[in-house]
CSV table of C-alpha atoms in Angstrom, one decimal:
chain,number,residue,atom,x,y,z
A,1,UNK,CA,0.0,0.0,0.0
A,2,UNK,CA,1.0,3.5,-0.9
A,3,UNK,CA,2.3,5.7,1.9
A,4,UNK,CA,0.2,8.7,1.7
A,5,UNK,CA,3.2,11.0,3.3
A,6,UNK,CA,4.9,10.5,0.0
A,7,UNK,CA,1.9,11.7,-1.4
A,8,UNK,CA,1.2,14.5,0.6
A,9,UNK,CA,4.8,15.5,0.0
A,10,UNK,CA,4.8,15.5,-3.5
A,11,UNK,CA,1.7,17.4,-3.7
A,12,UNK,CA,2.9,20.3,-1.6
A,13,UNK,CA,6.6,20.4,-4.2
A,14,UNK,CA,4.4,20.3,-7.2
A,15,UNK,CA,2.2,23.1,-5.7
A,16,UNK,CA,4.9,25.2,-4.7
A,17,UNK,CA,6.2,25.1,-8.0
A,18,UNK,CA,3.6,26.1,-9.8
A,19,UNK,CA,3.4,29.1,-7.3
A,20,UNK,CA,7.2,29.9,-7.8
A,21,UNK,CA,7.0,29.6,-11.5
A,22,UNK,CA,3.9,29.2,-13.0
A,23,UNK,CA,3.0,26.6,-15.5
A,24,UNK,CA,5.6,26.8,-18.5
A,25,UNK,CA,7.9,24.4,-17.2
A,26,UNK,CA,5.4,21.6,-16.6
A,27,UNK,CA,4.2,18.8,-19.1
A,28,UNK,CA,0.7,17.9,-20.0
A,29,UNK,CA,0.6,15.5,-17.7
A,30,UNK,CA,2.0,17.5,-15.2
A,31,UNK,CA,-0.4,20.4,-15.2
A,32,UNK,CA,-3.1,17.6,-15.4
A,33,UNK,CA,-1.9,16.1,-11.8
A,34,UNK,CA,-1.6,19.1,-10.2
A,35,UNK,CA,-5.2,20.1,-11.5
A,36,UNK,CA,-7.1,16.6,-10.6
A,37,UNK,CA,-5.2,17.0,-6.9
A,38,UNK,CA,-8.2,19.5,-6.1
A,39,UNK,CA,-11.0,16.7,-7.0
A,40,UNK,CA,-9.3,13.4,-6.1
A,41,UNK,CA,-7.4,13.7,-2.4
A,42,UNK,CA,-5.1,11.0,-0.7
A,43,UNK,CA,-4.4,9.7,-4.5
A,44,UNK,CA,-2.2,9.6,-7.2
A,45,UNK,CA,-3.1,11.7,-9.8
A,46,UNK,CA,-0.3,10.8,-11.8
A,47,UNK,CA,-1.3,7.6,-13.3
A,48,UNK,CA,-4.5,9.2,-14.1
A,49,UNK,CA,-3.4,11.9,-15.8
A,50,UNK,CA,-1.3,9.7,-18.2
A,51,UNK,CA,-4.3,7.7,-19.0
A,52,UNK,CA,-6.4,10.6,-19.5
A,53,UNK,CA,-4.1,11.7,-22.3
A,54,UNK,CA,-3.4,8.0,-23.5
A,55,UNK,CA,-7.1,7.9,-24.4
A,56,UNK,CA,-8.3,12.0,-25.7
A,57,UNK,CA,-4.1,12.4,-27.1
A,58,UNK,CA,-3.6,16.1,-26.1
A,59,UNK,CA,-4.0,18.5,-23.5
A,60,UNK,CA,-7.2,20.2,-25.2
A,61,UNK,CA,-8.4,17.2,-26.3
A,62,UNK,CA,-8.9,16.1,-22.8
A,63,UNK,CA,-9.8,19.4,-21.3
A,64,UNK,CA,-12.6,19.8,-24.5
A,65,UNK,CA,-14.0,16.1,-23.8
A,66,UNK,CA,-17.7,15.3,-22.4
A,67,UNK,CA,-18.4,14.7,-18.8
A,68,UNK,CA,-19.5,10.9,-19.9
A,69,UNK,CA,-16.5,10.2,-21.8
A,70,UNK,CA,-14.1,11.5,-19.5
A,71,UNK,CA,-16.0,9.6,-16.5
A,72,UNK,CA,-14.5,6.3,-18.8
A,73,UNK,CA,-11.1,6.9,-17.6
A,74,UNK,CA,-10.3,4.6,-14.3
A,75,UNK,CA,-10.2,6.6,-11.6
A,76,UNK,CA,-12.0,9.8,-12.7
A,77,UNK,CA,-15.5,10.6,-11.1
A,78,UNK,CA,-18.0,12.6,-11.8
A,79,UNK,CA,-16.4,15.6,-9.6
A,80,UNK,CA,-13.0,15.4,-11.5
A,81,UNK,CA,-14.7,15.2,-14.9
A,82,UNK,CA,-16.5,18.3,-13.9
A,83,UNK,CA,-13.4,20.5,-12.9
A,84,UNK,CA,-11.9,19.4,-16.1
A,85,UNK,CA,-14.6,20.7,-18.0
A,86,UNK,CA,-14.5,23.2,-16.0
A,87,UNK,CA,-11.3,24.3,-17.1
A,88,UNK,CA,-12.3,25.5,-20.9
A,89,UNK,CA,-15.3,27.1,-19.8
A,90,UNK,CA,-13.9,29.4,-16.9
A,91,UNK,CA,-10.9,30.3,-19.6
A,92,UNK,CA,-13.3,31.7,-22.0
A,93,UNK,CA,-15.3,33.6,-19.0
A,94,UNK,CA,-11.7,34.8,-18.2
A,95,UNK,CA,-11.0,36.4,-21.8
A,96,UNK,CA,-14.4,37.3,-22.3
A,97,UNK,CA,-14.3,39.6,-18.9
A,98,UNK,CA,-10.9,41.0,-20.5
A,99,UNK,CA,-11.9,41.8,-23.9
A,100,UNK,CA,-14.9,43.6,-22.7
A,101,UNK,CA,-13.8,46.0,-20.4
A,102,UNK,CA,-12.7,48.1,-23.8
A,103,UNK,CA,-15.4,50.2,-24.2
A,104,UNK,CA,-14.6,51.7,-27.4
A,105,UNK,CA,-14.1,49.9,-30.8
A,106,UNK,CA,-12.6,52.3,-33.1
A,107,UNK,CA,-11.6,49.8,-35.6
A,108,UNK,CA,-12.0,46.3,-37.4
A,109,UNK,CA,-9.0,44.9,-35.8
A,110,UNK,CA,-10.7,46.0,-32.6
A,111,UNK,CA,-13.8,44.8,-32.5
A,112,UNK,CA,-12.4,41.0,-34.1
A,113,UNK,CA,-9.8,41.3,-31.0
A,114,UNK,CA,-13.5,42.1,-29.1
A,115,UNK,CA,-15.0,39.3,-30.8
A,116,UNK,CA,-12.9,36.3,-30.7
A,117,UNK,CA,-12.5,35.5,-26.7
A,118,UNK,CA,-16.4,34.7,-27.1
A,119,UNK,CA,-15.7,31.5,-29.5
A,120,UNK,CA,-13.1,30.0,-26.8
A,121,UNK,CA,-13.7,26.2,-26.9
A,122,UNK,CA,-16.7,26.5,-28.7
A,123,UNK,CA,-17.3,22.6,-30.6
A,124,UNK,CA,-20.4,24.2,-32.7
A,125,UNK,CA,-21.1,27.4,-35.0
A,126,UNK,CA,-22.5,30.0,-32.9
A,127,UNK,CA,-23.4,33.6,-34.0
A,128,UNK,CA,-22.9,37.1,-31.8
A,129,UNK,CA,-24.4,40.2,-33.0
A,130,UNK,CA,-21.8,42.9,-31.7
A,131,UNK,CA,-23.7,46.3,-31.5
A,132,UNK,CA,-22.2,50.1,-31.2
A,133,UNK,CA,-23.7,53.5,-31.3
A,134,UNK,CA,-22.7,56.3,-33.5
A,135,UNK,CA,-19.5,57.0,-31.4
A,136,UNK,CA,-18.2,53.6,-31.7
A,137,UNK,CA,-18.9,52.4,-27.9
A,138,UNK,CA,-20.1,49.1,-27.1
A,139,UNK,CA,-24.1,48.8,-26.7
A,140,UNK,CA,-24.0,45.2,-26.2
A,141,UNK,CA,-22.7,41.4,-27.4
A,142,UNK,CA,-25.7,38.7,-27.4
A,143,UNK,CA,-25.5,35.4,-28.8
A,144,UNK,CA,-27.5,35.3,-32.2
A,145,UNK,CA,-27.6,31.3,-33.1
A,146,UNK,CA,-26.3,28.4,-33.0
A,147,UNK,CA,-25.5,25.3,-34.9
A,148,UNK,CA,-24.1,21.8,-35.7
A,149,UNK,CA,-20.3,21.7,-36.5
A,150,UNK,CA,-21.1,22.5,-39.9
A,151,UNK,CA,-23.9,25.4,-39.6
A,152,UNK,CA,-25.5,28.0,-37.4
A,153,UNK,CA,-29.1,29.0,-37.9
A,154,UNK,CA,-29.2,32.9,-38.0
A,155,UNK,CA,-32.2,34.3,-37.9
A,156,UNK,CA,-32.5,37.8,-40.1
A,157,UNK,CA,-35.1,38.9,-38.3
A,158,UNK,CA,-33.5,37.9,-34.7
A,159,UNK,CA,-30.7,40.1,-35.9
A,160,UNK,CA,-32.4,42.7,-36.7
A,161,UNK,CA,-34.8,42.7,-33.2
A,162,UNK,CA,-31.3,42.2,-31.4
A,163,UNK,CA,-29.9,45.9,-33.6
A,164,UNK,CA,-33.0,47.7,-33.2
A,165,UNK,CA,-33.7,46.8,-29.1
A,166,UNK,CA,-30.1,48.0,-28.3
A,167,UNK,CA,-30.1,51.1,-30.3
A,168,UNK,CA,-27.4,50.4,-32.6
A,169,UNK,CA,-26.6,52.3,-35.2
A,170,UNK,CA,-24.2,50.0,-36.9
A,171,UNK,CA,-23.2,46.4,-35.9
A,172,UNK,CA,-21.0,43.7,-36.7
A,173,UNK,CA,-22.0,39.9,-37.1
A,174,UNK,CA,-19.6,37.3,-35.9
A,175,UNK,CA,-19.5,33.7,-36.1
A,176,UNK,CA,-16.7,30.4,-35.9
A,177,UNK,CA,-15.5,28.1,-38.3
A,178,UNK,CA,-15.3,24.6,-35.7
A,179,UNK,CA,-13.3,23.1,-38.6
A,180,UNK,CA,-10.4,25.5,-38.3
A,181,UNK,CA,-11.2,26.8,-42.0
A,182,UNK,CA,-11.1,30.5,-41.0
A,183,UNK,CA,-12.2,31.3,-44.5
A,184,UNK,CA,-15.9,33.2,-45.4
A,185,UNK,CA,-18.4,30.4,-47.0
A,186,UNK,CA,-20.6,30.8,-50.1
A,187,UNK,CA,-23.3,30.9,-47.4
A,188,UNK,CA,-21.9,33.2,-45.1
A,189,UNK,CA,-21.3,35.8,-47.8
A,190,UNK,CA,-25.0,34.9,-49.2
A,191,UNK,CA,-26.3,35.3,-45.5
A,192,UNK,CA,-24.6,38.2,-44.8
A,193,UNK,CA,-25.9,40.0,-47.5
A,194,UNK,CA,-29.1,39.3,-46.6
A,195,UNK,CA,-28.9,40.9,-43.0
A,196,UNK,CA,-27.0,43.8,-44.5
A,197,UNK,CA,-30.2,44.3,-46.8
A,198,UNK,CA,-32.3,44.0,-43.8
A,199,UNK,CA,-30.0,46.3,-41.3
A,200,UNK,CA,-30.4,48.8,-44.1
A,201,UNK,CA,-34.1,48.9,-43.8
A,202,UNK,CA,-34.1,49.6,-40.6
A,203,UNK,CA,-31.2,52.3,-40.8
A,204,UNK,CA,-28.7,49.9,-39.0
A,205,UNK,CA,-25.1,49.4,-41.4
A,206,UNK,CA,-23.6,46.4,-41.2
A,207,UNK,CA,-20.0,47.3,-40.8
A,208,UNK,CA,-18.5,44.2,-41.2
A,209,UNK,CA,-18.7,40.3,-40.4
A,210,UNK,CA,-16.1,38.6,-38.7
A,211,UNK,CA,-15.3,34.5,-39.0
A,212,UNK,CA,-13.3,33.1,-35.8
A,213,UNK,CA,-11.3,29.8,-36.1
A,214,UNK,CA,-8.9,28.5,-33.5
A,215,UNK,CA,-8.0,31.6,-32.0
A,216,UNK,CA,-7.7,33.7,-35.2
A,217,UNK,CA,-10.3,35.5,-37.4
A,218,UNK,CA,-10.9,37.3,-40.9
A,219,UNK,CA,-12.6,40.3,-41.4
A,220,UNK,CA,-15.0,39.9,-44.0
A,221,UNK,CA,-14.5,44.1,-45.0
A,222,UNK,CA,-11.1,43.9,-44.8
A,223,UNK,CA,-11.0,41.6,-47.2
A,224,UNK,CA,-13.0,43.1,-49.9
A,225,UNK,CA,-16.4,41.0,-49.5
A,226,UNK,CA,-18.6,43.7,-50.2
A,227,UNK,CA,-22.2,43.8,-48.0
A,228,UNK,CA,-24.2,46.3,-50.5
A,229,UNK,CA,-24.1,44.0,-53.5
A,230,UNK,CA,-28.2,43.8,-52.8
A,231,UNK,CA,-28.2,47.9,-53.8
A,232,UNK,CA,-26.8,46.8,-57.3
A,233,UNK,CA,-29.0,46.1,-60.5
């Protein structure tokens, strides 16, 4: 049987060394031990936390996998699969809270940088309607629609209720490419005509639309998409 000094011990040395130095000098499994200590006590996390990567294959993988799946792994309960969830959630919260404490977007570049926290560990397409007043300060950001991995449903008229209740007088759309392709669709340039047309009727200007994949995103405006194509003949 295991002496649970030695445990203790090396709990307290892996602690203090996060403390000391933070996490760059850790491995995966590593930063996965000294995580599951808070969720499974008087145990040895280590052999856990090198089957939990055995079966998902990376860091993310594991931190972005189901409850139920992760609850497969010997030795990991429902309280540990939890926290590990946890993790992915709390980090978008985290950059979310940061991003939005700019009040002002004066430019594209600032409102993607605005934009992109939201889509943190998101598996499925989701849609944010980003709305500023005439001086360029932030009305609001609500959530729009969501998807499968392939597609979000936006709603034109959801869009337009969101614009007109906040008192926008221009917006920008966003939404996420899951697949990592960080390129605009057929459909998104289709669709975001469409709400442009719609904005327009209402005296809303859709300034731009944003895709997010894997951290990074493309203006739509910036690169030369062009939202009043519905004005010409």
């Amino acid at each position: 049987m295991a002496n649970p000094s030695v445990h203790a011990g090396h709990r307290e040395r892996l602690k203090r060394r996060f403390l000391e130095t933070g996490l760059d000098s850790f491995t995966d499994v590593q930063a996965l031990e000294l995580l599951l200590f808070y969720a499974i006590p008087q145990k040895d996390t280590n052999p856990i936390a090198h089957a939990l990567l055995d079966r998902f294959g990376s860091l993310s993988q594991v931190l972005d996998a189901e409850v139920e799946e992760l609850k497969k792994v010997p030795g990991i309960s429902g309280h540990a699969a939890t926290l590990l969830r946890l993790v992915t959630e709390l980090g978008r919260f985290y950059q979310v809270d940061s991003a939005q404490r700019t009040e002002v977007l004066t430019s594209l570049d600032a409102c993607g940088a605005y934009l992109v926290p939201r889509f943190f560990g998101r598996k499925v397409e989701t849609v944010f309607l980003l709305c500023l007043d005439a001086k360029c300060k932030v009305l609001c950001c609500r959530e729009i629609g969501e998807g499968s991995v392939n597609a979000a449903s936006i709603s034109v008229r959801k869009v337009v209720e969101a614009a007109l209740s906040a008192g926008a007088t221009t917006v920008v759309l966003a939404h996420n490419h899951p697949s990592g392709v960080v390129l605009p669709s057929a459909d998104d340039v289709q669709t975001t005509r469409r709400i442009a047309a719609a904005l327009s009727a209402v005296e809303v200007k859709l300034i731009d639309h944003i895709v997010v994949a894997e951290g990074d995103f493309i203006s739509m405006a910036q690169s030369g998409y062009r939202f009043d194509d519905y004005l010409l003949p």
